[in-house]
Amino acid sequence: QMYQAIANPTDEILSIHVTGQLSGTFASAQMAAEALADRVKVYVFDSWAGSAGLGFMCLDAARMAQAGKSVTEIVKRLEAARPQVNHLFTLANLKFAEMSGRVSKFQGALASLLNIKPIVRAEGGLMEMADRVRTRKKAIERVLEMARERVGDARVNLAAIHAQAPAEAEELLEQAKRVLNCSETFVHDLALSLAVHFGPGTLAVVTYPAE
């Protein structure tokens, strides 16, 4: 109904969504687009991302649309950028991941006992445990090191994302700007859909290929 409400019969809609690997929204949008295929053309796009990665993608698409680019051209750009979007998270602890069932109580208790700081990579629409280190400082250093390994000298847009840790996120951004070739940068809150699983104190670096 949203597509029908906002579009005229001759309009085209580009609908960009959080990764279909972690949310059912993309599949629902596809069904809605198919139901309206005879009335309005809707291009449903799986970003393979979330958080700032999805935000950068939407900003990219909006700027291209304002510049007069076609939907086909925009989708081509997003398809090229999509596999290059990189999210790296470090969690303060595994308490909330344990409560949400993402890790076992044993894993959570062991991580707490050893003061382990997990590092999670979100890439290609999936999340995986990428590393584990012993201190917060080392976790941040490792996140930046992994980001550098991933993007090298390529020019990127950068976001520092946090869950109730704005001062640390600002410092993370400044550190990231010293090791990465940055274009646009910002600091923002972590989406609630992720914060409930990762918990307060979570920090993340998100990179998106700059044109």
Short mmCIF file of C-alpha atoms in Angstrom, two decimals:
data_model
loop_
_atom_site.label_atom_id
_atom_site.label_comp_id
_atom_site.label_asym_id
_atom_site.label_seq_id
_atom_site.Cartn_x
_atom_site.Cartn_y
_atom_site.Cartn_z
CA GLN A 1 0.00 0.00 0.00
CA MET A 2 2.91 2.38 0.63
CA TYR A 3 4.17 2.03 -2.94
CA GLN A 4 0.68 2.67 -4.30
CA ALA A 5 0.18 5.70 -2.04
CA ILE A 6 3.36 7.52 -3.04
CA ALA A 7 3.53 6.75 -6.77
CA ASN A 8 1.80 7.91 -9.89
CA PRO A 9 1.23 5.33 -12.65
CA THR A 10 4.26 6.56 -14.64
CA ASP A 11 6.63 6.68 -11.65
CA GLU A 12 9.46 4.28 -10.89
CA ILE A 13 10.39 3.45 -7.29
CA LEU A 14 13.76 2.25 -6.06
CA SER A 15 13.17 0.56 -2.70
CA ILE A 16 16.43 -0.13 -0.83
CA HIS A 17 16.29 -2.48 2.17
CA VAL A 18 18.31 -3.84 5.06
CA THR A 19 19.94 -7.18 4.26
CA GLY A 20 17.47 -9.93 3.47
CA GLN A 21 19.73 -12.37 5.34
CA LEU A 22 18.72 -10.83 8.68
CA SER A 23 15.28 -9.34 8.01
CA GLY A 24 12.07 -10.36 6.27
CA THR A 25 11.42 -6.80 5.03
CA PHE A 26 13.14 -7.36 1.68
CA ALA A 27 11.01 -10.44 0.90
CA SER A 28 7.83 -8.57 1.90
CA ALA A 29 8.79 -5.66 -0.35
CA GLN A 30 9.32 -8.03 -3.26
CA MET A 31 5.85 -9.47 -2.79
CA ALA A 32 4.31 -5.98 -2.68
CA ALA A 33 6.20 -4.94 -5.81
CA GLU A 34 4.98 -8.01 -7.69
CA ALA A 35 1.39 -7.33 -6.62
CA LEU A 36 1.60 -3.80 -8.07
CA ALA A 37 3.57 -4.70 -11.19
CA ASP A 38 0.71 -3.70 -13.52
CA ARG A 39 0.35 -0.25 -11.87
CA VAL A 40 3.80 0.97 -10.86
CA LYS A 41 7.36 -0.22 -11.47
CA VAL A 42 9.17 -0.94 -8.19
CA TYR A 43 12.83 -1.96 -8.09
CA VAL A 44 13.41 -3.75 -4.78
CA PHE A 45 17.09 -3.76 -3.83
CA ASP A 46 18.79 -5.84 -1.13
CA SER A 47 21.57 -3.66 0.27
CA TRP A 48 23.33 -6.63 1.96
CA ALA A 49 23.86 -4.01 4.68
CA GLY A 50 22.30 -2.18 7.60
CA SER A 51 23.11 0.75 9.85
CA ALA A 52 25.33 3.35 8.15
CA GLY A 53 26.07 1.03 5.22
CA LEU A 54 22.40 1.17 4.23
CA GLY A 55 22.37 4.91 4.95
CA PHE A 56 25.31 5.62 2.65
CA MET A 57 23.65 3.56 -0.07
CA CYS A 58 20.38 5.51 0.19
CA LEU A 59 22.29 8.81 0.15
CA ASP A 60 24.19 7.68 -2.94
CA ALA A 61 20.94 6.77 -4.72
CA ALA A 62 19.23 10.04 -3.76
CA ARG A 63 22.13 12.14 -5.04
CA MET A 64 22.21 10.25 -8.33
CA ALA A 65 18.45 10.69 -8.75
CA GLN A 66 18.78 14.44 -8.14
CA ALA A 67 21.49 14.51 -10.80
CA GLY A 68 19.04 13.01 -13.28
CA LYS A 69 20.40 9.46 -13.37
CA SER A 70 18.02 6.66 -14.32
CA VAL A 71 16.99 3.89 -11.95
CA THR A 72 19.02 1.46 -14.06
CA GLU A 73 22.13 3.61 -13.63
CA ILE A 74 21.56 3.94 -9.89
CA VAL A 75 21.07 0.19 -9.43
CA LYS A 76 24.26 -0.47 -11.40
CA ARG A 77 26.21 1.82 -9.06
CA LEU A 78 24.68 0.21 -5.95
CA GLU A 79 25.43 -3.29 -7.24
CA ALA A 80 29.07 -2.29 -7.69
CA ALA A 81 29.26 -0.68 -4.22
CA ARG A 82 27.35 -3.40 -2.37
CA PRO A 83 30.15 -6.00 -1.97
CA GLN A 84 32.54 -3.26 -0.84
CA VAL A 85 30.46 -2.08 2.12
CA ASN A 86 32.20 -3.08 5.34
CA HIS A 87 30.88 -3.12 8.94
CA LEU A 88 33.13 -3.94 11.88
CA PHE A 89 31.70 -4.02 15.42
CA THR A 90 33.34 -4.44 18.79
CA LEU A 91 31.11 -5.31 21.74
CA ALA A 92 31.72 -4.20 25.30
CA ASN A 93 30.65 -7.70 26.41
CA LEU A 94 28.44 -10.62 25.37
CA LYS A 95 25.72 -10.07 27.98
CA PHE A 96 23.08 -8.84 25.54
CA ALA A 97 24.04 -11.34 22.84
CA GLU A 98 23.60 -14.04 25.47
CA MET A 99 20.19 -12.67 26.54
CA SER A 100 18.98 -12.59 22.94
CA GLY A 101 20.15 -16.15 22.31
CA ARG A 102 22.88 -15.15 19.84
CA VAL A 103 25.51 -16.87 22.01
CA SER A 104 25.26 -19.51 24.70
CA LYS A 105 25.40 -18.71 28.42
CA PHE A 106 28.66 -20.64 28.60
CA GLN A 107 30.23 -18.50 25.86
CA GLY A 108 28.97 -15.34 27.57
CA ALA A 109 30.29 -16.36 30.97
CA LEU A 110 33.66 -17.41 29.55
CA ALA A 111 34.04 -14.15 27.63
CA SER A 112 33.20 -12.17 30.76
CA LEU A 113 35.64 -14.15 32.89
CA LEU A 114 38.48 -13.63 30.42
CA ASN A 115 37.48 -10.02 29.65
CA ILE A 116 37.20 -10.92 25.96
CA LYS A 117 36.01 -8.23 23.54
CA PRO A 118 34.41 -9.84 20.47
CA ILE A 119 34.78 -8.30 17.02
CA VAL A 120 31.95 -8.95 14.59
CA ARG A 121 32.14 -8.43 10.83
CA ALA A 122 29.00 -7.81 8.80
CA GLU A 123 29.65 -8.30 5.09
CA GLY A 124 27.66 -9.64 2.19
CA GLY A 125 24.50 -9.54 4.30
CA LEU A 126 25.82 -11.90 6.97
CA MET A 127 27.42 -11.46 10.38
CA GLU A 128 30.34 -13.48 11.65
CA MET A 129 32.67 -13.46 14.63
CA ALA A 130 35.88 -12.14 13.10
CA ASP A 131 38.20 -11.96 16.11
CA ARG A 132 38.45 -11.84 19.89
CA VAL A 133 40.84 -9.67 21.88
CA ARG A 134 41.44 -9.07 25.56
CA THR A 135 40.96 -5.32 26.13
CA ARG A 136 38.79 -2.48 24.84
CA LYS A 137 41.84 -0.59 23.58
CA LYS A 138 43.09 -3.58 21.62
CA ALA A 139 39.62 -4.22 20.25
CA ILE A 140 39.44 -0.71 18.81
CA GLU A 141 42.95 -1.01 17.40
CA ARG A 142 42.04 -4.34 15.80
CA VAL A 143 38.83 -2.94 14.27
CA LEU A 144 40.82 -0.13 12.64
CA GLU A 145 43.50 -2.56 11.50
CA MET A 146 40.87 -4.82 9.90
CA ALA A 147 39.21 -1.85 8.21
CA ARG A 148 42.56 -0.81 6.79
CA GLU A 149 43.21 -4.36 5.57
CA ARG A 150 39.82 -4.35 3.87
CA VAL A 151 39.91 -0.98 2.07
CA GLY A 152 43.63 -0.16 1.80
CA ASP A 153 44.20 3.28 0.29
CA ALA A 154 40.84 3.41 -1.47
CA ARG A 155 38.80 6.55 -0.78
CA VAL A 156 35.83 5.74 1.44
CA ASN A 157 32.93 7.33 3.23
CA LEU A 158 33.17 6.50 6.92
CA ALA A 159 30.82 6.27 9.88
CA ALA A 160 31.57 5.61 13.54
CA ILE A 161 28.52 3.98 15.11
CA HIS A 162 27.88 3.54 18.82
CA ALA A 163 25.41 2.29 21.42
CA GLN A 164 25.40 4.79 24.31
CA ALA A 165 29.09 5.61 23.82
CA PRO A 166 29.20 8.93 21.93
CA ALA A 167 32.55 10.15 23.30
CA GLU A 168 34.27 6.88 22.39
CA ALA A 169 32.67 7.01 18.94
CA GLU A 170 34.01 10.51 18.33
CA GLU A 171 37.48 9.34 19.29
CA LEU A 172 37.08 6.25 17.11
CA LEU A 173 36.19 8.47 14.16
CA GLU A 174 39.29 10.61 14.67
CA GLN A 175 41.50 7.53 14.87
CA ALA A 176 39.90 6.06 11.75
CA LYS A 177 40.44 9.28 9.81
CA ARG A 178 44.16 8.99 10.55
CA VAL A 179 44.48 5.49 9.06
CA LEU A 180 41.90 5.53 6.26
CA ASN A 181 41.51 7.68 3.15
CA CYS A 182 38.22 9.32 4.12
CA SER A 183 35.77 11.46 2.20
CA GLU A 184 32.49 12.01 4.07
CA THR A 185 32.38 11.04 7.76
CA PHE A 186 29.87 11.10 10.60
CA VAL A 187 29.03 9.64 14.02
CA HIS A 188 25.63 8.09 14.72
CA ASP A 189 23.70 5.86 17.12
CA LEU A 190 23.48 2.14 16.45
CA ALA A 191 20.07 1.03 15.19
CA LEU A 192 17.91 -0.39 17.98
CA SER A 193 17.42 -3.63 16.04
CA LEU A 194 21.15 -4.28 16.48
CA ALA A 195 21.68 -2.52 19.82
CA VAL A 196 19.33 -4.96 21.58
CA HIS A 197 21.61 -7.83 20.56
CA PHE A 198 25.00 -6.13 20.89
CA GLY A 199 24.36 -4.03 23.98
CA PRO A 200 25.53 -0.66 25.36
CA GLY A 201 29.13 0.24 24.65
CA THR A 202 29.15 -1.30 21.19
CA LEU A 203 31.31 0.59 18.70
CA ALA A 204 31.50 0.11 14.94
CA VAL A 205 33.33 1.37 11.89
CA VAL A 206 31.39 1.35 8.62
CA THR A 207 33.07 2.08 5.28
CA TYR A 208 31.40 2.71 1.94
CA PRO A 209 33.25 3.24 -1.37
CA ALA A 210 33.39 6.92 -2.34
CA GLU A 211 33.12 7.77 -6.01
#
